[in-house]
Amino acid sequence: MTDKTGPHARDLLAWYDRHARPLPWRIGPDRSKEGERQDPYKVWLSEIMLQQTTVAAVTPYFTNFIARWPSVSDLAAASDDDVRSAWAGLGYYRRAANLHACARLVASEYGGKFPQTATALKELPGIGDYTSAAIASIAFGESVAVVDGNVERVFSRLFQFDTPMPKVKRDVSEHVKACVPVDRPGDFAQATMDLGATVCTPKNPACALCPWNESCAAFKAGDMERYPVKAPKKAKPRRFGSALVRVRQSDGAVWCETRPDGGLLPNMTQVPTTDWIKAETQPELDNRYRGAEHIGAIEHVFTHFALTLQVYRQVEDNPADDRSGWWSPPQKVTQEAWPTVMVKALKLALPELTATIRPKKN
Ligand code: SF4
């Protein structure tokens, strides 16, 4: 591993000095080298806002919050409604509630000053491993590893870690920690984030512009996008079923039913189908439809299982109406509330009629 004044930190900080992104919550490298520290309130606010969201989306919200509530104590004194409505549009509203709870705690228990170590910060509402390390490092100069998704990707490539995610995080943290320079830990954290966001991107990393390209193992191997290695997906359990597309001969109308109110795809439209069961034996259609023509099978993957659905078609001379469904005429059938699995079945059974059909839900 590299020592604390190692070449990785030196090369990266030299790059950061030239290419740091100007961000409204950031003290740039020039001022930071002079020893100026960022306002912990701004670091905390930006980091909470940036969870699951982009810099571009966060910037106007951040600017508005700071204008309305310039300090953590101001934010603590704001009403729930004001904070909630200022947050509206950023999503994940639980974060807004945690943000406000955290501000109140810092104002009441800590005299309006954030605690200065990652360990103490992690005790506050809404602050986890990453955010506590980011605040401690950027605002207070603590020498801790700050590892977000960007940093995980950069270091997995730099050292060609073959351990899949999320386990690789431990190796990444150890190596990041070994690289953090004693004099500029906050700049190093921000530089690794910037490198991941602007150069070492998930697709087509700009390795020619990277300050670490001479030592990057994945770049040398020409295999950058393999890292970070993803854990193999678990095979989903498979279910089997049969579905019948009934067509009225006189006008080409298709028989539709509404799925039950609870369970999978509630209240959406379907053609008659058997239950979708786990056994390998193919469920058979109702006795009334034993003469239906077998057209083929479709595959569909739901969140918790994969489905093989045998598709049948039956053209009926003079079918009786009943209350379990309705006949949808050809000009209306594409507008019914079909989920994707049913669209696949219809396209197989009636390719010309349903060429333009679109699912209303997956
Ligand atoms: Fe990422 Fe390429 Fe730099 Fe390696 S050389 S860290 S793959 S940008």
Tab-separated table of C-alpha atoms and ligand atoms in Angstrom:
chain	number	residue	atom	x	y	z
A	1	MET	CA	0.000	0.000	0.000
A	2	THR	CA	1.013	3.568	-0.597
A	3	ASP	CA	2.308	5.646	2.297
A	4	LYS	CA	0.570	8.803	3.450
A	5	THR	CA	2.599	11.143	1.286
A	6	GLY	CA	2.523	8.722	-1.599
A	7	PRO	CA	2.413	9.456	-5.288
A	8	HIS	CA	-1.286	8.731	-5.632
A	9	ALA	CA	-2.258	11.619	-3.379
A	10	ARG	CA	0.342	13.946	-4.895
A	11	ASP	CA	-0.734	13.306	-8.494
A	12	LEU	CA	-4.415	13.495	-7.682
A	13	LEU	CA	-4.135	16.731	-5.699
A	14	ALA	CA	-2.104	18.343	-8.492
A	15	TRP	CA	-4.919	17.406	-10.866
A	16	TYR	CA	-7.551	18.690	-8.400
A	17	ASP	CA	-5.728	22.010	-8.084
A	18	ARG	CA	-6.323	22.533	-11.802
A	19	HIS	CA	-9.677	20.818	-12.339
A	20	ALA	CA	-11.750	21.047	-9.125
A	21	ARG	CA	-15.413	21.540	-9.962
A	22	PRO	CA	-16.691	24.898	-8.732
A	23	LEU	CA	-19.587	23.953	-6.464
A	24	PRO	CA	-21.652	26.402	-4.402
A	25	TRP	CA	-20.850	24.573	-1.145
A	26	ARG	CA	-17.155	24.154	-1.865
A	27	ILE	CA	-14.058	26.080	-0.775
A	28	GLY	CA	-11.766	25.640	-3.794
A	29	PRO	CA	-8.248	24.201	-3.531
A	30	ASP	CA	-6.506	27.598	-3.482
A	31	ARG	CA	-8.325	28.713	-0.342
A	32	SER	CA	-8.228	25.268	1.187
A	33	LYS	CA	-4.443	25.131	0.842
A	34	GLU	CA	-4.338	28.344	2.844
A	35	GLY	CA	-6.021	26.401	5.640
A	36	GLU	CA	-9.549	27.696	5.082
A	37	ARG	CA	-12.131	25.110	6.097
A	38	GLN	CA	-15.569	24.668	4.642
A	39	ASP	CA	-18.631	25.543	6.667
A	40	PRO	CA	-19.757	22.233	8.256
A	41	TYR	CA	-23.391	23.278	7.849
A	42	LYS	CA	-22.959	23.682	4.086
A	43	VAL	CA	-21.028	20.436	3.760
A	44	TRP	CA	-23.674	18.554	5.714
A	45	LEU	CA	-26.583	20.149	3.818
A	46	SER	CA	-25.039	19.460	0.410
A	47	GLU	CA	-24.128	15.878	1.282
A	48	ILE	CA	-27.646	15.087	2.526
A	49	MET	CA	-29.158	16.665	-0.585
A	50	LEU	CA	-26.748	14.848	-2.898
A	51	GLN	CA	-27.725	11.382	-1.690
A	52	GLN	CA	-29.295	9.745	-4.766
A	53	THR	CA	-29.408	13.032	-6.682
A	54	THR	CA	-27.142	14.939	-9.067
A	55	VAL	CA	-25.179	18.154	-8.492
A	56	ALA	CA	-27.298	19.930	-11.127
A	57	ALA	CA	-30.551	18.956	-9.390
A	58	VAL	CA	-29.274	19.905	-5.939
A	59	THR	CA	-27.726	23.308	-6.705
A	60	PRO	CA	-30.929	25.454	-6.765
A	61	TYR	CA	-32.252	23.726	-3.626
A	62	PHE	CA	-28.987	24.248	-1.808
A	63	THR	CA	-28.868	27.935	-2.781
A	64	ASN	CA	-32.447	28.447	-1.637
A	65	PHE	CA	-31.917	26.688	1.713
A	66	ILE	CA	-28.802	28.739	2.468
A	67	ALA	CA	-30.568	31.990	1.537
A	68	ARG	CA	-33.524	31.195	3.796
A	69	TRP	CA	-31.654	29.509	6.620
A	70	PRO	CA	-28.013	30.674	6.676
A	71	SER	CA	-27.083	28.587	9.740
A	72	VAL	CA	-28.028	25.253	11.218
A	73	SER	CA	-29.782	27.093	14.067
A	74	ASP	CA	-31.906	29.021	11.557
A	75	LEU	CA	-32.900	25.754	9.926
A	76	ALA	CA	-33.668	24.229	13.318
A	77	ALA	CA	-36.058	27.103	14.055
A	78	ALA	CA	-37.945	26.728	10.755
A	79	SER	CA	-41.389	25.140	10.718
A	80	ASP	CA	-41.859	21.563	9.487
A	81	ASP	CA	-44.087	22.831	6.691
A	82	ASP	CA	-41.528	25.354	5.457
A	83	VAL	CA	-38.747	22.763	5.369
A	84	ARG	CA	-40.955	20.189	3.689
A	85	SER	CA	-42.116	22.583	1.005
A	86	ALA	CA	-38.570	23.884	0.368
A	87	TRP	CA	-37.488	20.252	-0.078
A	88	ALA	CA	-40.417	19.370	-2.389
A	89	GLY	CA	-39.109	17.986	-5.669
A	90	LEU	CA	-35.893	16.523	-4.257
A	91	GLY	CA	-37.637	13.245	-3.396
A	92	TYR	CA	-37.000	10.784	-0.572
A	93	TYR	CA	-38.943	12.897	1.913
A	94	ARG	CA	-37.680	10.932	4.873
A	95	ARG	CA	-34.368	12.656	4.285
A	96	ALA	CA	-36.033	16.059	4.747
A	97	ALA	CA	-37.495	14.904	8.065
A	98	ASN	CA	-34.091	13.567	9.175
A	99	LEU	CA	-32.413	16.747	8.014
A	100	HIS	CA	-34.699	18.857	10.166
A	101	ALA	CA	-34.373	16.514	13.171
A	102	CYS	CA	-30.585	16.650	12.826
A	103	ALA	CA	-30.581	20.467	12.647
A	104	ARG	CA	-32.686	20.652	15.809
A	105	LEU	CA	-30.404	18.266	17.653
A	106	VAL	CA	-27.263	20.143	16.633
A	107	ALA	CA	-28.892	23.425	17.694
A	108	SER	CA	-30.199	22.138	21.029
A	109	GLU	CA	-27.536	19.642	22.119
A	110	TYR	CA	-24.377	20.958	20.493
A	111	GLY	CA	-24.912	24.723	20.679
A	112	GLY	CA	-25.309	25.001	16.893
A	113	LYS	CA	-21.916	23.413	16.143
A	114	PHE	CA	-21.569	20.045	14.449
A	115	PRO	CA	-19.435	17.450	16.242
A	116	GLN	CA	-16.032	17.156	14.589
A	117	THR	CA	-15.348	13.451	14.164
A	118	ALA	CA	-16.915	10.872	11.874
A	119	THR	CA	-17.743	8.692	14.885
A	120	ALA	CA	-19.662	11.459	16.658
A	121	LEU	CA	-21.360	12.685	13.475
A	122	LYS	CA	-22.693	9.195	12.796
A	123	GLU	CA	-24.820	9.442	15.925
A	124	LEU	CA	-26.922	12.187	14.338
A	125	PRO	CA	-30.184	11.494	12.446
A	126	GLY	CA	-29.780	10.762	8.732
A	127	ILE	CA	-25.968	10.570	8.844
A	128	GLY	CA	-24.433	7.223	7.897
A	129	ASP	CA	-20.913	5.930	7.212
A	130	TYR	CA	-20.310	7.890	4.042
A	131	THR	CA	-21.833	11.213	5.088
A	132	SER	CA	-20.125	11.249	8.491
A	133	ALA	CA	-16.748	10.581	6.861
A	134	ALA	CA	-17.360	13.230	4.189
A	135	ILE	CA	-18.247	15.941	6.731
A	136	ALA	CA	-15.412	15.017	9.110
A	137	SER	CA	-12.896	15.020	6.303
A	138	ILE	CA	-14.040	18.065	4.316
A	139	ALA	CA	-15.129	20.331	7.169
A	140	PHE	CA	-12.796	19.238	9.971
A	141	GLY	CA	-9.769	17.724	8.224
A	142	GLU	CA	-10.116	14.299	9.825
A	143	SER	CA	-8.026	11.675	8.063
A	144	VAL	CA	-10.732	9.166	7.209
A	145	ALA	CA	-11.630	7.198	4.094
A	146	VAL	CA	-14.554	8.759	2.239
A	147	VAL	CA	-16.007	6.135	-0.072
A	148	ASP	CA	-19.052	6.740	-2.235
A	149	GLY	CA	-19.999	4.905	-5.441
A	150	ASN	CA	-17.644	7.048	-7.503
A	151	VAL	CA	-14.669	6.370	-5.256
A	152	GLU	CA	-15.504	2.671	-5.153
A	153	ARG	CA	-15.356	2.561	-8.942
A	154	VAL	CA	-12.089	4.521	-9.200
A	155	PHE	CA	-10.242	2.397	-6.639
A	156	SER	CA	-11.628	-0.892	-7.922
A	157	ARG	CA	-10.107	0.011	-11.282
A	158	LEU	CA	-6.895	1.444	-9.920
A	159	PHE	CA	-6.077	-1.774	-8.060
A	160	GLN	CA	-8.134	-4.196	-10.190
A	161	PHE	CA	-10.073	-5.578	-7.249
A	162	ASP	CA	-11.789	-8.787	-8.271
A	163	THR	CA	-13.967	-8.975	-5.171
A	164	PRO	CA	-17.524	-8.231	-6.276
A	165	MET	CA	-19.643	-5.421	-4.869
A	166	PRO	CA	-20.610	-4.760	-2.156
A	167	LYS	CA	-17.823	-6.747	-0.447
A	168	VAL	CA	-15.124	-4.845	-2.316
A	169	LYS	CA	-15.940	-1.789	-0.224
A	170	ARG	CA	-13.697	-3.027	2.585
A	171	ASP	CA	-10.652	-3.322	0.286
A	172	VAL	CA	-11.449	0.058	-1.222
A	173	SER	CA	-11.766	1.710	2.198
A	174	GLU	CA	-8.424	0.317	3.330
A	175	HIS	CA	-6.653	1.525	0.211
A	176	VAL	CA	-8.310	4.930	0.291
A	177	LYS	CA	-7.313	5.332	3.921
A	178	ALA	CA	-3.724	4.467	3.075
A	179	CYS	CA	-3.690	7.149	0.374
A	180	VAL	CA	-5.236	10.017	2.371
A	181	PRO	CA	-2.567	12.719	2.782
A	182	VAL	CA	-2.171	14.146	6.273
A	183	ASP	CA	-2.194	17.770	5.160
A	184	ARG	CA	-5.193	17.842	2.782
A	185	PRO	CA	-7.621	15.015	3.633
A	186	GLY	CA	-10.709	17.018	2.667
A	187	ASP	CA	-9.297	18.000	-0.708
A	188	PHE	CA	-8.280	14.395	-1.323
A	189	ALA	CA	-11.840	13.236	-0.597
A	190	GLN	CA	-13.313	15.816	-2.949
A	191	ALA	CA	-10.704	15.097	-5.599
A	192	THR	CA	-11.533	11.369	-5.643
A	193	MET	CA	-15.234	12.219	-5.934
A	194	ASP	CA	-14.542	14.641	-8.792
A	195	LEU	CA	-12.318	12.136	-10.569
A	196	GLY	CA	-15.067	9.510	-10.417
A	197	ALA	CA	-17.753	11.962	-11.524
A	198	THR	CA	-15.895	13.585	-14.414
A	199	VAL	CA	-13.054	11.308	-15.631
A	200	CYS	CA	-13.375	7.754	-14.303
A	201	THR	CA	-16.999	7.490	-15.384
A	202	PRO	CA	-18.929	4.188	-15.440
A	203	LYS	CA	-18.819	4.023	-19.261
A	204	ASN	CA	-15.924	5.200	-21.442
A	205	PRO	CA	-13.646	6.573	-18.711
A	206	ALA	CA	-11.376	9.347	-20.026
A	207	CYS	CA	-8.169	7.578	-19.012
A	208	ALA	CA	-5.990	9.822	-21.182
A	209	LEU	CA	-6.914	12.718	-18.880
A	210	CYS	CA	-6.540	10.774	-15.640
A	211	PRO	CA	-3.740	11.650	-13.216
A	212	TRP	CA	-3.541	7.977	-12.213
A	213	ASN	CA	-3.316	6.407	-15.642
A	214	GLU	CA	0.340	5.412	-15.262
A	215	SER	CA	-0.378	3.265	-12.237
A	216	CYS	CA	-3.936	2.144	-12.960
A	217	ALA	CA	-4.053	-1.645	-13.214
A	218	ALA	CA	-7.368	-1.799	-15.092
A	219	PHE	CA	-6.160	0.791	-17.626
A	220	LYS	CA	-2.953	-1.161	-18.209
A	221	ALA	CA	-5.024	-4.281	-18.804
A	222	GLY	CA	-7.418	-2.343	-21.069
A	223	ASP	CA	-10.284	-3.678	-18.979
A	224	MET	CA	-11.624	-0.606	-17.164
A	225	GLU	CA	-15.342	-1.221	-17.460
A	226	ARG	CA	-15.101	-4.650	-15.840
A	227	TYR	CA	-14.612	-2.845	-12.520
A	228	PRO	CA	-16.145	-2.645	-9.998
A	229	VAL	CA	-17.049	-6.307	-10.431
A	230	LYS	CA	-20.736	-6.916	-9.990
A	231	ALA	CA	-22.004	-9.819	-7.908
A	232	PRO	CA	-23.607	-12.506	-10.073
A	233	LYS	CA	-27.349	-12.196	-10.092
A	234	LYS	CA	-29.244	-14.904	-8.301
A	235	ALA	CA	-31.471	-16.910	-10.629
A	236	LYS	CA	-35.108	-16.081	-9.955
A	237	PRO	CA	-37.563	-18.887	-9.226
A	238	ARG	CA	-39.620	-19.781	-12.283
A	239	ARG	CA	-43.359	-20.120	-12.531
A	240	PHE	CA	-45.499	-21.554	-15.283
A	241	GLY	CA	-48.933	-20.732	-16.620
A	242	SER	CA	-51.223	-20.767	-19.639
A	243	ALA	CA	-53.164	-17.855	-21.110
A	244	LEU	CA	-55.923	-17.786	-23.692
A	245	VAL	CA	-56.579	-15.023	-26.199
A	246	ARG	CA	-60.269	-15.299	-27.127
A	247	VAL	CA	-61.351	-13.561	-30.328
A	248	ARG	CA	-64.955	-12.958	-31.389
A	249	GLN	CA	-65.228	-13.951	-35.037
A	250	SER	CA	-67.918	-11.433	-36.051
A	251	ASP	CA	-65.863	-8.304	-35.294
A	252	GLY	CA	-62.448	-9.413	-34.018
A	253	ALA	CA	-63.137	-8.215	-30.442
A	254	VAL	CA	-60.841	-9.613	-27.735
A	255	TRP	CA	-62.103	-10.943	-24.408
A	256	CYS	CA	-60.755	-8.972	-21.458
A	257	GLU	CA	-60.909	-9.452	-17.708
A	258	THR	CA	-59.811	-7.348	-14.739
A	259	ARG	CA	-57.156	-8.763	-12.458
A	260	PRO	CA	-58.031	-8.988	-8.759
A	261	ASP	CA	-57.776	-5.910	-6.572
A	262	GLY	CA	-54.903	-7.277	-4.458
A	263	GLY	CA	-51.712	-9.107	-5.415
A	264	LEU	CA	-49.660	-8.824	-8.569
A	265	LEU	CA	-50.730	-6.215	-11.176
A	266	PRO	CA	-53.933	-5.297	-9.311
A	267	ASN	CA	-56.910	-4.126	-11.381
A	268	MET	CA	-55.029	-4.333	-14.657
A	269	THR	CA	-56.467	-5.996	-17.750
A	270	GLN	CA	-55.686	-9.596	-18.647
A	271	VAL	CA	-56.807	-12.344	-20.969
A	272	PRO	CA	-58.024	-15.498	-19.189
A	273	THR	CA	-55.112	-17.229	-17.534
A	274	THR	CA	-54.442	-20.111	-15.192
A	275	ASP	CA	-52.702	-19.477	-11.895
A	276	TRP	CA	-48.940	-19.034	-12.308
A	277	ILE	CA	-47.507	-21.927	-10.349
A	278	LYS	CA	-44.056	-23.157	-9.412
A	279	ALA	CA	-44.413	-26.814	-10.517
A	280	GLU	CA	-42.816	-27.882	-13.807
A	281	THR	CA	-46.066	-29.436	-15.021
A	282	GLN	CA	-47.824	-27.010	-17.284
A	283	PRO	CA	-51.121	-25.751	-15.828
A	284	GLU	CA	-53.969	-26.530	-18.209
A	285	LEU	CA	-56.673	-24.201	-19.426
A	286	ASP	CA	-60.229	-24.537	-18.265
A	287	ASN	CA	-62.024	-27.532	-19.842
A	288	ARG	CA	-64.117	-25.196	-21.987
A	289	TYR	CA	-61.022	-24.150	-23.914
A	290	ARG	CA	-59.352	-27.498	-24.496
A	291	GLY	CA	-59.721	-27.085	-28.277
A	292	ALA	CA	-57.781	-23.775	-28.366
A	293	GLU	CA	-54.819	-23.463	-30.701
A	294	HIS	CA	-51.411	-23.395	-29.045
A	295	ILE	CA	-49.480	-20.425	-30.490
A	296	GLY	CA	-46.244	-20.518	-28.486
A	297	ALA	CA	-44.769	-19.295	-25.209
A	298	ILE	CA	-43.594	-15.960	-23.847
A	299	GLU	CA	-41.141	-15.241	-21.050
A	300	HIS	CA	-41.512	-12.442	-18.583
A	301	VAL	CA	-39.448	-11.520	-15.533
A	302	PHE	CA	-41.191	-10.003	-12.524
A	303	THR	CA	-39.379	-8.674	-9.470
A	304	HIS	CA	-39.591	-11.962	-7.584
A	305	PHE	CA	-39.994	-14.633	-10.256
A	306	ALA	CA	-39.670	-15.426	-13.939
A	307	LEU	CA	-42.744	-16.642	-15.803
A	308	THR	CA	-43.124	-18.964	-18.770
A	309	LEU	CA	-46.586	-18.447	-20.159
A	310	GLN	CA	-47.992	-20.756	-22.852
A	311	VAL	CA	-50.232	-18.747	-25.150
A	312	TYR	CA	-53.362	-20.143	-26.798
A	313	ARG	CA	-55.842	-18.566	-29.203
A	314	GLN	CA	-59.455	-19.397	-29.805
A	315	VAL	CA	-61.734	-17.794	-32.376
A	316	GLU	CA	-65.385	-18.064	-31.300
A	317	ASP	CA	-68.475	-17.939	-33.538
A	318	ASN	CA	-71.098	-16.650	-31.224
A	319	PRO	CA	-69.769	-16.419	-27.689
A	320	ALA	CA	-72.119	-15.651	-24.840
A	321	ASP	CA	-71.432	-12.596	-22.680
A	322	ASP	CA	-70.837	-13.133	-19.015
A	323	ARG	CA	-70.041	-10.874	-16.090
A	324	SER	CA	-66.454	-11.978	-15.645
A	325	GLY	CA	-65.199	-9.632	-18.385
A	326	TRP	CA	-65.978	-7.762	-21.586
A	327	TRP	CA	-65.383	-7.905	-25.325
A	328	SER	CA	-63.025	-5.128	-26.380
A	329	PRO	CA	-63.447	-4.199	-30.072
A	330	PRO	CA	-60.322	-3.985	-32.278
A	331	GLN	CA	-60.255	-0.172	-32.229
A	332	LYS	CA	-60.243	-0.136	-28.418
A	333	VAL	CA	-58.216	-3.163	-27.493
A	334	THR	CA	-54.848	-1.407	-27.555
A	335	GLN	CA	-56.111	1.136	-25.038
A	336	GLU	CA	-57.002	-1.336	-22.306
A	337	ALA	CA	-54.817	-1.355	-19.166
A	338	TRP	CA	-52.580	-4.224	-20.259
A	339	PRO	CA	-49.426	-4.951	-18.273
A	340	THR	CA	-46.284	-5.940	-20.184
A	341	VAL	CA	-46.767	-9.675	-19.728
A	342	MET	CA	-50.195	-9.475	-21.386
A	343	VAL	CA	-48.879	-7.273	-24.189
A	344	LYS	CA	-46.337	-9.985	-24.949
A	345	ALA	CA	-49.066	-12.631	-25.043
A	346	LEU	CA	-51.305	-10.513	-27.294
A	347	LYS	CA	-48.498	-9.671	-29.688
A	348	LEU	CA	-47.781	-13.367	-30.066
A	349	ALA	CA	-51.412	-14.360	-30.583
A	350	LEU	CA	-52.618	-11.362	-32.627
A	351	PRO	CA	-49.537	-9.704	-34.147
A	352	GLU	CA	-51.386	-7.526	-36.668
A	353	LEU	CA	-54.125	-6.314	-34.373
A	354	THR	CA	-51.786	-5.453	-31.516
A	355	ALA	CA	-48.709	-4.141	-33.361
A	356	THR	CA	-49.080	-0.697	-31.756
A	357	ILE	CA	-50.092	-1.822	-28.272
A	358	ARG	CA	-48.145	-0.382	-25.340
A	359	PRO	CA	-48.115	-1.685	-21.769
A	360	LYS	CA	-49.647	0.599	-19.139
A	361	LYS	CA	-47.411	-0.895	-16.463
A	362	ASN	CA	-44.549	-3.366	-16.241
B	1	SF4	FE1	-10.231	5.312	-14.028
B	1	SF4	FE2	-8.900	5.227	-16.341
B	1	SF4	FE3	-8.008	6.684	-14.304
B	1	SF4	FE4	-7.891	4.046	-14.197
B	1	SF4	S1	-6.790	5.359	-15.652
B	1	SF4	S2	-8.552	5.404	-12.552
B	1	SF4	S3	-9.768	3.491	-15.250
B	1	SF4	S4	-9.899	7.006	-15.467
